[in-house]
Tab-separated table of C-alpha atoms and ligand atoms in Angstrom:
chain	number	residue	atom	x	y	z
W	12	UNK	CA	0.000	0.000	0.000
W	13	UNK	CA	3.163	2.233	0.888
W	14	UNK	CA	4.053	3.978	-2.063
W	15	UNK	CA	7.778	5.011	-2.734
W	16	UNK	CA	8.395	8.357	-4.352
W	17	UNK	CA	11.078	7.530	-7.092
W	18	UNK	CA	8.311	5.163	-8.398
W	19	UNK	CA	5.771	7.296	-8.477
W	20	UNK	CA	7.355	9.921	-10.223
W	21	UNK	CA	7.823	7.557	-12.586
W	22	UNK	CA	4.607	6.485	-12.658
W	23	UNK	CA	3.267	10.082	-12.908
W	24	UNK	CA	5.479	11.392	-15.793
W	25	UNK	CA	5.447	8.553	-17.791
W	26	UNK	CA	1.617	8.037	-17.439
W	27	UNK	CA	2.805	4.602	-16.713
W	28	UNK	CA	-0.316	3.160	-14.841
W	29	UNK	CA	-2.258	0.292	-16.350
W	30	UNK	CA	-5.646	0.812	-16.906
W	31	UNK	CA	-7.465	-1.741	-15.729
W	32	UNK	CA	-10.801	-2.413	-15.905
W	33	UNK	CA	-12.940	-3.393	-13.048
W	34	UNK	CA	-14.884	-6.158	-12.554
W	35	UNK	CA	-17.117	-6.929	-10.142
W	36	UNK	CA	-20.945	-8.348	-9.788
W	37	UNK	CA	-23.870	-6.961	-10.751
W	38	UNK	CA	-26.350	-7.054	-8.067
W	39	UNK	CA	-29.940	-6.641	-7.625
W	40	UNK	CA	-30.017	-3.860	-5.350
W	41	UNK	CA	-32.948	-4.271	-3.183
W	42	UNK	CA	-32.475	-8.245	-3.440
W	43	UNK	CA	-28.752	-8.283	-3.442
W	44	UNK	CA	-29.257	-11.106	-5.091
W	45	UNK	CA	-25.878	-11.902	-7.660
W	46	UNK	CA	-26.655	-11.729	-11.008
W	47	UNK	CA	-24.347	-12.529	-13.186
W	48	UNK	CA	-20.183	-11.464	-13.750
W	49	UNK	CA	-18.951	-8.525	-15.873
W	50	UNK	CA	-15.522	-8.108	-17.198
W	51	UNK	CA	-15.951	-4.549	-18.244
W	52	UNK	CA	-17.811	-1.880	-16.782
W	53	UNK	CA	-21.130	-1.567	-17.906
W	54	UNK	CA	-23.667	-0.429	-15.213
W	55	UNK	CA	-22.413	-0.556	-11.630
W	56	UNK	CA	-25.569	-1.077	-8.957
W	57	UNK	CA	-26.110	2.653	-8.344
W	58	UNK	CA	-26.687	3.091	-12.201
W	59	UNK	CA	-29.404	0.323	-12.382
W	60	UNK	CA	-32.708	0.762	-12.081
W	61	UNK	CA	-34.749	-0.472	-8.815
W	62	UNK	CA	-37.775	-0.502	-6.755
W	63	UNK	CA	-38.502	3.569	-7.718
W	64	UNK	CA	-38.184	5.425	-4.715
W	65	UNK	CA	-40.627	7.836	-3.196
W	66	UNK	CA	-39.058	10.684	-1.222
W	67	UNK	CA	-40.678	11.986	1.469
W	68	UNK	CA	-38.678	14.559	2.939
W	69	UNK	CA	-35.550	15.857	2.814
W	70	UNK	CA	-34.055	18.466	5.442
W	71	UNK	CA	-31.726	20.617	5.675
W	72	UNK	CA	-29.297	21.586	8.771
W	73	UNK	CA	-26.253	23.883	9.648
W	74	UNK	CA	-23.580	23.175	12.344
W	75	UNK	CA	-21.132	24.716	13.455
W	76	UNK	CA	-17.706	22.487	14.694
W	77	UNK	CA	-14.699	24.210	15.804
W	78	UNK	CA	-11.596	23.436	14.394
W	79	UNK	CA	-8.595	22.235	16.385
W	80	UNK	CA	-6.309	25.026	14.782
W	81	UNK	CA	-7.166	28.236	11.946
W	82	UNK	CA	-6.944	26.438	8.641
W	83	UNK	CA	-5.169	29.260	6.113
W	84	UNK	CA	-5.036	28.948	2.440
W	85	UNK	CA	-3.948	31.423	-0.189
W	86	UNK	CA	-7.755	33.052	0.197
W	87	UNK	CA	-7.713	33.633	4.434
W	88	UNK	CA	-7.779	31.528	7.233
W	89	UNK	CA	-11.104	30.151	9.067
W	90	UNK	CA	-10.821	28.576	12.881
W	91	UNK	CA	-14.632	26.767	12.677
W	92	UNK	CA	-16.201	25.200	10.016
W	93	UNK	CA	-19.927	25.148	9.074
W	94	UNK	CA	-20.945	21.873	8.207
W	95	UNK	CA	-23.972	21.751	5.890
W	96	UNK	CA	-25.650	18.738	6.273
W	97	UNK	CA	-28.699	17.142	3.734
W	98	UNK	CA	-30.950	14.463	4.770
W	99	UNK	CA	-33.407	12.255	2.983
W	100	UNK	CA	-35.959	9.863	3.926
W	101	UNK	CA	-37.980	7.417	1.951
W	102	UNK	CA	-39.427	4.019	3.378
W	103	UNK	CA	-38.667	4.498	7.154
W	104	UNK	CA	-34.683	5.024	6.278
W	105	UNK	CA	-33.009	8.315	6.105
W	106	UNK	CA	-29.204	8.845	4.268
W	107	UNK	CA	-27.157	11.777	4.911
W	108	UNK	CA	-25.235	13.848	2.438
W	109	UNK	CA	-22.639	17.158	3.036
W	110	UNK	CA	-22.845	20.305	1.086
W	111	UNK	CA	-18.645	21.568	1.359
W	112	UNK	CA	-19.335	25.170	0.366
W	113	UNK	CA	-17.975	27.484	2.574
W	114	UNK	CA	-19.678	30.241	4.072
W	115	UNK	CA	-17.682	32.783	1.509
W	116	UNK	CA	-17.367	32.416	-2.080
W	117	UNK	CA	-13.630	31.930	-2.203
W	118	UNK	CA	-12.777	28.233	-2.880
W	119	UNK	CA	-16.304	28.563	-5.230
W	120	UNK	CA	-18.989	30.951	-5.980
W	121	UNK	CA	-20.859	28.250	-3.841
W	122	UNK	CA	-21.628	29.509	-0.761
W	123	UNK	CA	-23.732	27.388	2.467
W	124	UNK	CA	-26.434	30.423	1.552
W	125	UNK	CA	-26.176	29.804	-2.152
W	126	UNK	CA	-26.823	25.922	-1.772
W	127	UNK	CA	-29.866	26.300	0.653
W	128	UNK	CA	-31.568	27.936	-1.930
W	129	UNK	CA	-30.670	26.097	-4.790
W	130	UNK	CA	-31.731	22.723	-2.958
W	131	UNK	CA	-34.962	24.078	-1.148
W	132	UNK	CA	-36.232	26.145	-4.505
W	133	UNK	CA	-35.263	23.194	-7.133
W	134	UNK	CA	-33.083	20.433	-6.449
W	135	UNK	CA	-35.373	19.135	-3.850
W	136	UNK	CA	-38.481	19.905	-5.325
W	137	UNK	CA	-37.290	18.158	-8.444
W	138	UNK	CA	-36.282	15.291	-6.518
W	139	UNK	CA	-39.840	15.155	-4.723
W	140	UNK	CA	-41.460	15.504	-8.304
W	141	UNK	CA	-41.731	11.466	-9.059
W	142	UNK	CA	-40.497	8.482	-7.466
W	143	UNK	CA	-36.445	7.829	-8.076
W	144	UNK	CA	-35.161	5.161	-9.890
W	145	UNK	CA	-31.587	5.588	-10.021
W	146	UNK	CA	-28.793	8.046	-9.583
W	147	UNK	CA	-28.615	8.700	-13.224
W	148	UNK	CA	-32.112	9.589	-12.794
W	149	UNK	CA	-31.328	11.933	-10.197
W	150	UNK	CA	-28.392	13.308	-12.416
W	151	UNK	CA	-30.610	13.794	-14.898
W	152	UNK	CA	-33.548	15.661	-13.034
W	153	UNK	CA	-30.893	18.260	-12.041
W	154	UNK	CA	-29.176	18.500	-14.992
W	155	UNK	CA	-31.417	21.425	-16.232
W	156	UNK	CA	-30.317	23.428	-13.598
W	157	UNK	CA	-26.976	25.170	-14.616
W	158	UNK	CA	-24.133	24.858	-12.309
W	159	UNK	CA	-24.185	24.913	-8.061
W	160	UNK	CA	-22.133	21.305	-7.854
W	161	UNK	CA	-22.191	21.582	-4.483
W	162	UNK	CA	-26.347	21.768	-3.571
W	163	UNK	CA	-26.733	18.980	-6.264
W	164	UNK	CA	-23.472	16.765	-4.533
W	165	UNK	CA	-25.390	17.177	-0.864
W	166	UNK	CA	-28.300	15.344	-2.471
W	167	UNK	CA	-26.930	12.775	-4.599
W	168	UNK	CA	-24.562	11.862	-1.500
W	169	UNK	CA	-27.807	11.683	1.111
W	170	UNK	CA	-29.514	9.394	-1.898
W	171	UNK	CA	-26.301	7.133	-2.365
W	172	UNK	CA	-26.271	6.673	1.411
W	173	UNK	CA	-30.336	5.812	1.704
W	174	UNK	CA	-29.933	3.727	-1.077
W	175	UNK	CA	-26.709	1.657	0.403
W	176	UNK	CA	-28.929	1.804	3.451
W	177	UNK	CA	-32.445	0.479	2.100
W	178	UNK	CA	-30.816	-2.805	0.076
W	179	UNK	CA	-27.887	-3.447	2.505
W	180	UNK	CA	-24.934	-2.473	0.547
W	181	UNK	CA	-21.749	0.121	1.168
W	182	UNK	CA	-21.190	3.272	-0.447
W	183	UNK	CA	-18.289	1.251	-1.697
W	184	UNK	CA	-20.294	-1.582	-3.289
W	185	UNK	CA	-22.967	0.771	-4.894
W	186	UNK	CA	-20.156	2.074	-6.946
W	187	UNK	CA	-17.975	-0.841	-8.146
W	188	UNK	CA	-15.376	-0.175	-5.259
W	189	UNK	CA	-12.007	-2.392	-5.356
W	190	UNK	CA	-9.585	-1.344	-2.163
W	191	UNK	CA	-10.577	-2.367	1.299
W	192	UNK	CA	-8.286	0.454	2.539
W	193	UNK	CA	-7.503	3.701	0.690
W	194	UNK	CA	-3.539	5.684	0.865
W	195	UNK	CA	-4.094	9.051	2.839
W	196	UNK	CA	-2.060	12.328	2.972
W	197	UNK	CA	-2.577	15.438	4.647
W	198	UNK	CA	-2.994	19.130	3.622
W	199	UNK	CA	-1.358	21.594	6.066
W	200	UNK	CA	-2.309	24.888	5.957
W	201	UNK	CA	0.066	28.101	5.504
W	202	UNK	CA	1.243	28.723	9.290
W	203	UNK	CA	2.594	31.340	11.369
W	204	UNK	CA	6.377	30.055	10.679
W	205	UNK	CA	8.673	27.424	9.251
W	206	UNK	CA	9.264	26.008	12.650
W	207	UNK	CA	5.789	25.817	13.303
W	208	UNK	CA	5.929	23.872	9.530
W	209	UNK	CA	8.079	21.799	9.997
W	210	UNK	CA	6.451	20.448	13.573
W	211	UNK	CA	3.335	19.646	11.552
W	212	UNK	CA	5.533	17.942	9.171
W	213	UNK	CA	6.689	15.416	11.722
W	214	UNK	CA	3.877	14.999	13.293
W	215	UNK	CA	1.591	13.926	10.528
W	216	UNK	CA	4.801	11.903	9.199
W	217	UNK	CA	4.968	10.180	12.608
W	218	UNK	CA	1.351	9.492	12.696
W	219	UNK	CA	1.983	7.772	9.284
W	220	UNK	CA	0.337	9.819	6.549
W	221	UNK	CA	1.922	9.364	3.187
W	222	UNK	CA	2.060	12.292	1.732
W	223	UNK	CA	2.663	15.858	2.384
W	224	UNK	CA	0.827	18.743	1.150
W	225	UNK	CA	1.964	22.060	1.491
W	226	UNK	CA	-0.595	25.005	1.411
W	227	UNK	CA	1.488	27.851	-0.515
W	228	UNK	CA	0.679	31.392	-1.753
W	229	UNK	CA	3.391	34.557	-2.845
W	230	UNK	CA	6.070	34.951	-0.190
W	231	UNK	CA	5.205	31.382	1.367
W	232	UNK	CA	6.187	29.123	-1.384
W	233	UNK	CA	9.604	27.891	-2.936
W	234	UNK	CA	11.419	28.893	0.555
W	235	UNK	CA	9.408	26.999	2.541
W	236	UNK	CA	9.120	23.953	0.322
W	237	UNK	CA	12.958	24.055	-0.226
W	238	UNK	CA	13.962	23.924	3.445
W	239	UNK	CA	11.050	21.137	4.023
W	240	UNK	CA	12.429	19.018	1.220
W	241	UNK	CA	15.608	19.187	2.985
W	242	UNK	CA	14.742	17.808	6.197
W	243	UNK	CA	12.738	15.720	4.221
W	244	UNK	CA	14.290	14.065	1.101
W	245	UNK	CA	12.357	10.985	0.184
W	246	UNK	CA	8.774	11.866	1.405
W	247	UNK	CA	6.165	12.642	-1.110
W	248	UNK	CA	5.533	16.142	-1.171
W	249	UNK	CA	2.906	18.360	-2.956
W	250	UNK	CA	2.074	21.982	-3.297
W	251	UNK	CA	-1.260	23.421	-3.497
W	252	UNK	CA	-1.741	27.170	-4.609
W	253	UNK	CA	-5.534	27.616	-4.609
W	254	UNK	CA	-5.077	29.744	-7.705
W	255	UNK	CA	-2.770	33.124	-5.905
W	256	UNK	CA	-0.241	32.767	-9.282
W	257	UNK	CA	-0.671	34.029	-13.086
W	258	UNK	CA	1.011	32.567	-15.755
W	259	UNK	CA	3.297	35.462	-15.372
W	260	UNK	CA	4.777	34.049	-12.700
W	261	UNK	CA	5.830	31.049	-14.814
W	262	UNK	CA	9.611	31.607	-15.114
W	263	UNK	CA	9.468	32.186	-10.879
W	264	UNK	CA	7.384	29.086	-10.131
W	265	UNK	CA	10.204	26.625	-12.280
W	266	UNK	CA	12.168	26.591	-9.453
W	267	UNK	CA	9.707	24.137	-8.158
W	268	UNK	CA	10.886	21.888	-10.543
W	269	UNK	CA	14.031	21.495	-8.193
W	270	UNK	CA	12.009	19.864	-5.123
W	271	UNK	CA	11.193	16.223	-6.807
W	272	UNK	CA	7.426	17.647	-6.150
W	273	UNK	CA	4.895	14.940	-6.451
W	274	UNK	CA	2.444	17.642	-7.964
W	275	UNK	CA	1.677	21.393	-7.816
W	276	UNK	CA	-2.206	21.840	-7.093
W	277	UNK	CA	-4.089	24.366	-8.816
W	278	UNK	CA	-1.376	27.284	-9.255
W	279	UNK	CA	-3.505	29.203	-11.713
W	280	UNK	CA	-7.130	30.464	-11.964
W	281	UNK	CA	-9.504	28.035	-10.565
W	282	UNK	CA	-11.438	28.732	-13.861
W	283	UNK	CA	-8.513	28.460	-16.420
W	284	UNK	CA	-7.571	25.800	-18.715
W	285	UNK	CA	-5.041	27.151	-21.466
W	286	UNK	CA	-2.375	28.798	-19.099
W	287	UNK	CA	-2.282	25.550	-17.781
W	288	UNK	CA	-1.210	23.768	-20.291
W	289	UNK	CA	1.632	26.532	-21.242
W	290	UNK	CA	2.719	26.414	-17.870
W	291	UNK	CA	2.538	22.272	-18.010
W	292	UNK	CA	4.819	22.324	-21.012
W	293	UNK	CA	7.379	23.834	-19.441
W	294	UNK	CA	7.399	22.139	-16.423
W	295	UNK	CA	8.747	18.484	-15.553
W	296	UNK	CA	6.964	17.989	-12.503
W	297	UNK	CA	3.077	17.163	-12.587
W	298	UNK	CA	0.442	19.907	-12.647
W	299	UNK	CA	-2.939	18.583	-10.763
W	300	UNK	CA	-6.056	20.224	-11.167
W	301	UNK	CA	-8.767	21.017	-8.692
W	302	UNK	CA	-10.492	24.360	-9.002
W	303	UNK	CA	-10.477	24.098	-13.074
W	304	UNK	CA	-12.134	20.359	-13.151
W	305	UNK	CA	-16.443	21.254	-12.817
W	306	UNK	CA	-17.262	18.418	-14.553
W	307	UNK	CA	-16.503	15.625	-17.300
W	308	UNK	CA	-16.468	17.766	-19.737
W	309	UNK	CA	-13.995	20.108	-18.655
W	310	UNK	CA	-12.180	16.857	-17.487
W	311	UNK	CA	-12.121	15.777	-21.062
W	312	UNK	CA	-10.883	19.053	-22.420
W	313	UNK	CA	-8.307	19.979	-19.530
W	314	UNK	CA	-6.478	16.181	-21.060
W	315	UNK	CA	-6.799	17.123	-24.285
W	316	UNK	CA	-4.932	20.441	-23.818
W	317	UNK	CA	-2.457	18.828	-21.675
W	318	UNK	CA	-3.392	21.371	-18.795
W	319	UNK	CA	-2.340	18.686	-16.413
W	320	UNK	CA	-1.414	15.069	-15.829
W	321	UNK	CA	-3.179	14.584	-12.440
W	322	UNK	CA	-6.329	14.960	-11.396
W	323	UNK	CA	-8.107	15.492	-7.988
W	324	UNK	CA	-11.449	14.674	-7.605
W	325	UNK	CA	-14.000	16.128	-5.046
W	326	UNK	CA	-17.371	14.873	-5.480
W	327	UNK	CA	-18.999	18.016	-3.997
W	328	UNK	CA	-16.828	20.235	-6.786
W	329	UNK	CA	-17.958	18.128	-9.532
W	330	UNK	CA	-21.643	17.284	-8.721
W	331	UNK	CA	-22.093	14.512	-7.401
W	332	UNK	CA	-21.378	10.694	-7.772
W	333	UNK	CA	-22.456	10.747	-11.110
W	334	UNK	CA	-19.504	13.043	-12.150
W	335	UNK	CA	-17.592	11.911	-10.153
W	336	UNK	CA	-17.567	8.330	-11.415
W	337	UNK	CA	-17.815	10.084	-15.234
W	338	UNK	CA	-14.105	11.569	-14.434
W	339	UNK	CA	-12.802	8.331	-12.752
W	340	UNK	CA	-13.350	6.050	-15.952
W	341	UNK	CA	-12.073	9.149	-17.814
W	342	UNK	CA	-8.898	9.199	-16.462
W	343	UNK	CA	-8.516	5.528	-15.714
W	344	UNK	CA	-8.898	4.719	-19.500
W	345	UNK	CA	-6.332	7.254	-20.303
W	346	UNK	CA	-4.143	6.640	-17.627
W	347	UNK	CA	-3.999	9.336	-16.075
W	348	UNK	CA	-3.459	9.179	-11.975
W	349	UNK	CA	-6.632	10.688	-10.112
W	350	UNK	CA	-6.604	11.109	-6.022
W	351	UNK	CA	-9.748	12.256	-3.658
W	352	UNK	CA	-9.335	15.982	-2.082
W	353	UNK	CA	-11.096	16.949	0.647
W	354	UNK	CA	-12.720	20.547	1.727
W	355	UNK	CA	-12.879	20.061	5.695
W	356	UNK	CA	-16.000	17.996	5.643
W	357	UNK	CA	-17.135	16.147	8.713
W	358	UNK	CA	-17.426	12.399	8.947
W	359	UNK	CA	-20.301	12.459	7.080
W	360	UNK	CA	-18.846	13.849	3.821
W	361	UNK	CA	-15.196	11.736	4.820
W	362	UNK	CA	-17.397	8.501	4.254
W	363	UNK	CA	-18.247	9.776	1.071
W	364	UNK	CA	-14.901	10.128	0.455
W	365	UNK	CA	-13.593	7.219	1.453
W	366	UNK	CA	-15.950	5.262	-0.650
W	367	UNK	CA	-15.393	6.747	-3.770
W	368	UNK	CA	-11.297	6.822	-3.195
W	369	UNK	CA	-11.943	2.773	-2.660
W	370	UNK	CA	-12.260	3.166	-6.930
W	371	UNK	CA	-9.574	1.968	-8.938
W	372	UNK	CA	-8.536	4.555	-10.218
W	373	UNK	CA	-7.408	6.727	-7.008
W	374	UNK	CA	-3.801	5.759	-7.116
W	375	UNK	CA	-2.179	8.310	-4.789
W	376	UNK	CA	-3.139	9.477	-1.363
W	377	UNK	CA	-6.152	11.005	-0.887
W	378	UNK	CA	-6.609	14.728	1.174
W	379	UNK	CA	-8.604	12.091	3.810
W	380	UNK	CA	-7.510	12.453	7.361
W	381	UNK	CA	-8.345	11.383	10.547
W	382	UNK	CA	-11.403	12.996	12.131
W	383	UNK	CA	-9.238	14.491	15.133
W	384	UNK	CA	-6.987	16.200	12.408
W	385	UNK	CA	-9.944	18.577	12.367
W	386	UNK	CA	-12.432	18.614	15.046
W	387	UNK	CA	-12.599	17.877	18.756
W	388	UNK	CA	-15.651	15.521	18.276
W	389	UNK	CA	-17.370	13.955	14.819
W	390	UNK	CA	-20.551	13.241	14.271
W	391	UNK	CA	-20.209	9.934	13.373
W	392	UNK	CA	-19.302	7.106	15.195
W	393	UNK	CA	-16.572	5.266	15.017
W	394	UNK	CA	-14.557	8.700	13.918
W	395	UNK	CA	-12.273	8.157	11.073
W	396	UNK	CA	-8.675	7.072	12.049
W	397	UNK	CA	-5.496	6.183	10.165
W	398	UNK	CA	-3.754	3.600	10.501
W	399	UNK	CA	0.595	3.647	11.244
W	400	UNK	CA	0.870	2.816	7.626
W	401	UNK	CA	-0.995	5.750	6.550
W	402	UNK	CA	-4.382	4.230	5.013
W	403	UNK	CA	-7.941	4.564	6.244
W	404	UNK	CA	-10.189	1.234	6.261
W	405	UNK	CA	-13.124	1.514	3.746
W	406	UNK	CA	-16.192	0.550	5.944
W	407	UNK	CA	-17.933	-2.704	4.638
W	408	UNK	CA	-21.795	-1.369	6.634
W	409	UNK	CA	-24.426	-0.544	4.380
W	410	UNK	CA	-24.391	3.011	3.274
W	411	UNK	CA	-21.721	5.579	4.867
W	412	UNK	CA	-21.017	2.580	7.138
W	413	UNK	CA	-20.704	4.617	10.003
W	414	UNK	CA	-23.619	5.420	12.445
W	415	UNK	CA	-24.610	9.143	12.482
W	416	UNK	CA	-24.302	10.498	15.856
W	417	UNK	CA	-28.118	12.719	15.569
W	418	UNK	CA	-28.149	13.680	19.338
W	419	UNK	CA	-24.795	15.406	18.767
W	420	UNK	CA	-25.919	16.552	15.282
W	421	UNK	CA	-29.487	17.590	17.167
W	422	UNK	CA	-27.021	19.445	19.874
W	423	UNK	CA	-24.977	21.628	17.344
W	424	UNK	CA	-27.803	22.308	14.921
W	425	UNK	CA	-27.829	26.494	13.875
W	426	UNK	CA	-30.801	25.841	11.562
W	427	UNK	CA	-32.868	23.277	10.847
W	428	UNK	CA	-35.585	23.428	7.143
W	429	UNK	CA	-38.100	20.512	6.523
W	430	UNK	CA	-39.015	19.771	2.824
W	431	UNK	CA	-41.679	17.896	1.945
W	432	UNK	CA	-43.071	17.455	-1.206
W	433	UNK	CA	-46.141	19.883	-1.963
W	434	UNK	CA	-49.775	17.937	-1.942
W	435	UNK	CA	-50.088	15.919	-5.094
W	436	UNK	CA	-46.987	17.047	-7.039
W	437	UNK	CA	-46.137	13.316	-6.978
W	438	UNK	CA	-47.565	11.663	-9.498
D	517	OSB	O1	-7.827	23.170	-2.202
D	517	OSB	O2	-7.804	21.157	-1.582
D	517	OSB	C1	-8.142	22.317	-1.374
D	517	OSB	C2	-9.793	22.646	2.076
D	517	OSB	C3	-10.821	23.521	1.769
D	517	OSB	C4	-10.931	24.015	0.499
D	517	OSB	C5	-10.038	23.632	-0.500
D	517	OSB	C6	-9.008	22.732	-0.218
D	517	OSB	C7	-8.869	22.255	1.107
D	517	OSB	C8	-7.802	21.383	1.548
D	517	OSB	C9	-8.028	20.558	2.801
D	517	OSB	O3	-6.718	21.329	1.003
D	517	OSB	C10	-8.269	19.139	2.493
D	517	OSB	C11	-8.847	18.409	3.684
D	517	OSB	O4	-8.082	17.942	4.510
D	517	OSB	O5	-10.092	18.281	3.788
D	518	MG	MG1	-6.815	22.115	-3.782
C-alpha cells in the first residue's frame, strides 16, 4: 500500500499506470441477489434501475464544529467550520449527504447560503417531483439546472447513502469499489512560521500519513518547500496554490521543478484551462487540477490540452457521484493518476470520500484524514482514524457505514428546514 516516491514519479510522468478495468458483480439492489459477472464496466448497482423510490422529505441543517487550529489557504484563514448537512428519507430510512461550500465564495462561488436555496427552490423539489429510480435519474432531473455542484453533490450523496442503506450495501459496493483500505495524505495549511511547519511535518509523518501537502501562496512558497524538502528528502511532497499565481509568474514558479514535487495543485485560476497547459509544457513535474475540473467535460478538455497530468477529484466540486464516477473512468482509461481531495468535511462527507477513493482509479493518497486532524468531536461514530501505515479502512456497513451520531448533530444544529413534497406534485 506504501508507495515510494522515485516510483511514483515515474509512474506520474510517464503516465505509466495500467488501466485496468474493473470487474465486479452486478447485483440486484434491493435483493442483493448476484446476477451474473462482468468483465468490463457496464452499469455498476447505483446506475441500475430499482424498486422507484418515493421521497418523502428531505431536510436541511447547519452546524457549526470548531476546528482544532485556523486552517489558512492562499484566500484567508477560518478557525470553525460550518458543516452543511442534507438528509433524505424514503421508506422508514433516512441517508445523509454534506454540502462543502464554505460560508464565503472563495474556494467557489458556492456559498452554504447559495446551496440552501438552490436545494430548497429546485433540487429538492425536483427530486420530490416522481419516485427515483436511479442516480442517473437523479443526475438527470438536475441536470437542467446550470451549475451549483455543491447543492446537487449534498443530495446525490444523502440518496447514495439511503440507497446503500435500504438494500444493505456500502457506499463502496454501490459504486464498483475495489480497495478495502484507501492511501491518505494530509494538507497543512500556511502557518505562522517554518518552525511551526516543519512540527506539523513530523507529526503527521509520525502518525503515518503518506504524503505531504503544502498550502502555498506569494512569499510562502519555494522557501518553505525548499527547506522542508531538505529535512525531508524521500517523502512525497505536494504543493497546493488555490489559484494566488498568473502565468506570469511562470519563469518564478520553475524553481519548483528542483524539489522532486509529487504535484503542484491548482497554481492558476480556478477557472482556467489554457495557461495551464503553457505552464505544463514547461514544467517536468506534474500539474494537478482542482479548481479548473467542474465536470466531465472540462475533465475531457483539460487532457486534451495537456493542462495537467493529475487529477483530484471532489465529489462536492464536480456534482455529485455521477460526475464523479464520469471523471474516474475518464482518467482511468487514459491513464492518467486521479486522487480524492477533501474541503474540511465532517465524517459524514469523509465517508463519502472514502468510498469513492476505494475506486480503482485513485492511485495516490487522498486529502482524507483522521477525524481528530480537524475537530474535537465527529458526528459519526466510530470517527475516522489512520492507521501507522498511513491508510484509512473503507467501511464494509451498508451506506456511509458509520452510524450518524443525531443527538450530537441535534445538539450543534444552527438551523434546521423541513421539505416535503407539496400535496399531489407526486404523481
Ligand atoms: O484546495 O484542496 C483544497 C480545504 C478547503 C478548500 C479547498 C481545499 C482544502 C484542503 C483541505 O486542502 C483538504 C482536507 O483535509 O479536507
Ligand atoms: Mg486544492
Amino acid at each position: 500500500m506504501r508507495v515510494c516516491l522515485q516510483q511514483l514519479l515515474h509512474n506520474v510522468n510517464n503516465a505509466a499506470y495500467a488501466a485496468k478495468r474493473t470487474c465486479y458483480t452486478k447485483l440486484d439492489l434491493l435483493s442483493c441477489a448476484p446476477m451474473q459477472h462482468v468483465s468490463e464496466v457496464q452499469a455498476r448497482p447505483c446506475e441500475m434501475k430499482s424498486i422507484p423510490l418515493e421521497i418523502e422529505r428531505v431536510e436541511l441543517r447547519t452546524i457549526r464544529l470548531p476546528l482544532h487550529e485556523p486552517f489558512e489557504t492562499s484566500f484567508g484563514s477560518i478557525d470553525s467550520r460550518l458543516i452543511f448537512l442534507v438528509s433524505v428519507t424514503a421508506q422508514g430510512q433516512t441517508g445523509w449527504g454534506e454540502v462543502v461550500a464554505a460560508e464565503e465564495p472563495h474556494y467557489s462561488y458556492e456559498t452554504v447560503g447559495t446551496a440552501a436555496h438552490i436545494i430548497r427552490d429546485y433540487l429538492a423539489p425536483a427530486l420530490m417531483s416522481d419516485r427515483v429510480t436511479n442516480l442517473t435519474d437523479i443526475a438527470s432531473r438536475f441536470s437542467s439546472f446550470r451549475g451549483h455542484n455543491m447543492a446537487k453533490a449534498g443530495l446525490e450523496l444523502a440518496y447514495m447513502d439511503l440507497l446503500g442503506r435500504l438494500s444493505d450495501q456500502s457506499l463502496s459496493q454501490l459504486i464498483g469499489g475495489t480497495r478495502s483500505s484507501v492511501a491518505v495524505g494530509v494538507s497543512l495549511g500556511i502557518q505562522p512560521s517554518f518552525e511551526k511547519l516543519l512540527d506539523r511535518v513530523n507529526r503527521y509523518l509520525s502518525l503515518g500519513y503518506q504524503r505531504i501537502k503544502l498550502k502555498i501562496k506569494p512569499g510562502w512558497d519555494i522557501g518553505i518547500v525548499r527547506d522542508v524538502r531538505r529535512c525531508h528528502p524521500e517523502i512525497l511532497l505536494s504543493v497546493d496554490a488555490n489559484s494566488a499565481y498568473t502565468i506570469s509568474d511562470a519563469e518564478y514558479l520553475k524553481q519548483l521543478d528542483d524539489f522532486r514535487l509529487l504535484m503542484i495543485e491548482q497554481p492558476l485560476d480556478h477557472d482556467d484551462l489554457i495557461d495551464h497547459a503553457k505552464f505544463q509544457s514547461m514544467m517536468k513535474t506534474a500539474i494537478c487540477l482542482d479548481e479548473s475540473i467542474t465536470g466531465i467535460q472540462r475533465t475531457r478538455q483539460a487532457l486534451d490540452l495537456k493542462s495537467c497530468r493529475i487529477i483530484n477529484i471532489k465529489i462536492g466540486r464536480v456534482g455529485g457521484y455521477s460526475q464523479a464516477l464520469a471523471i474516474h473512468d475518464a482518467c482511468e482509461a487514459r491513464k492518467i493518476p486521479v486522487w480524492c481531495g477533501g474541503m474540511l468535511e465532517s465524517g459524514i462527507g469523509r465517508a463519502h470520500n472514502i468510498a469513492l477513493a476505494s475506486l480503482s482509479g485513485f492511485t495516490l493518497p487522498g486529502d482524507i484524514s483522521a477525524s481528530s486532524r480537524y475537530f474535537a468531536r465527529d458526528v459519526i461514530t466510530p470517527e475516522v482514524t489512520v492507521s501507522p501505515e498511513g491508510t484509512v479502512d473503507v467501511p464494509t456497513g451498508s451506506g456511509i457505514g458509520f452510524e450518524v451520531d443525531v443527538d450530537y448533530i441535534d445538539a450543534m444544529t444552527q438551523t434546521k428546514e423541513r421539505i416535503q413534497p407539496s400535496i399531489g406534485r407526486l404523481k
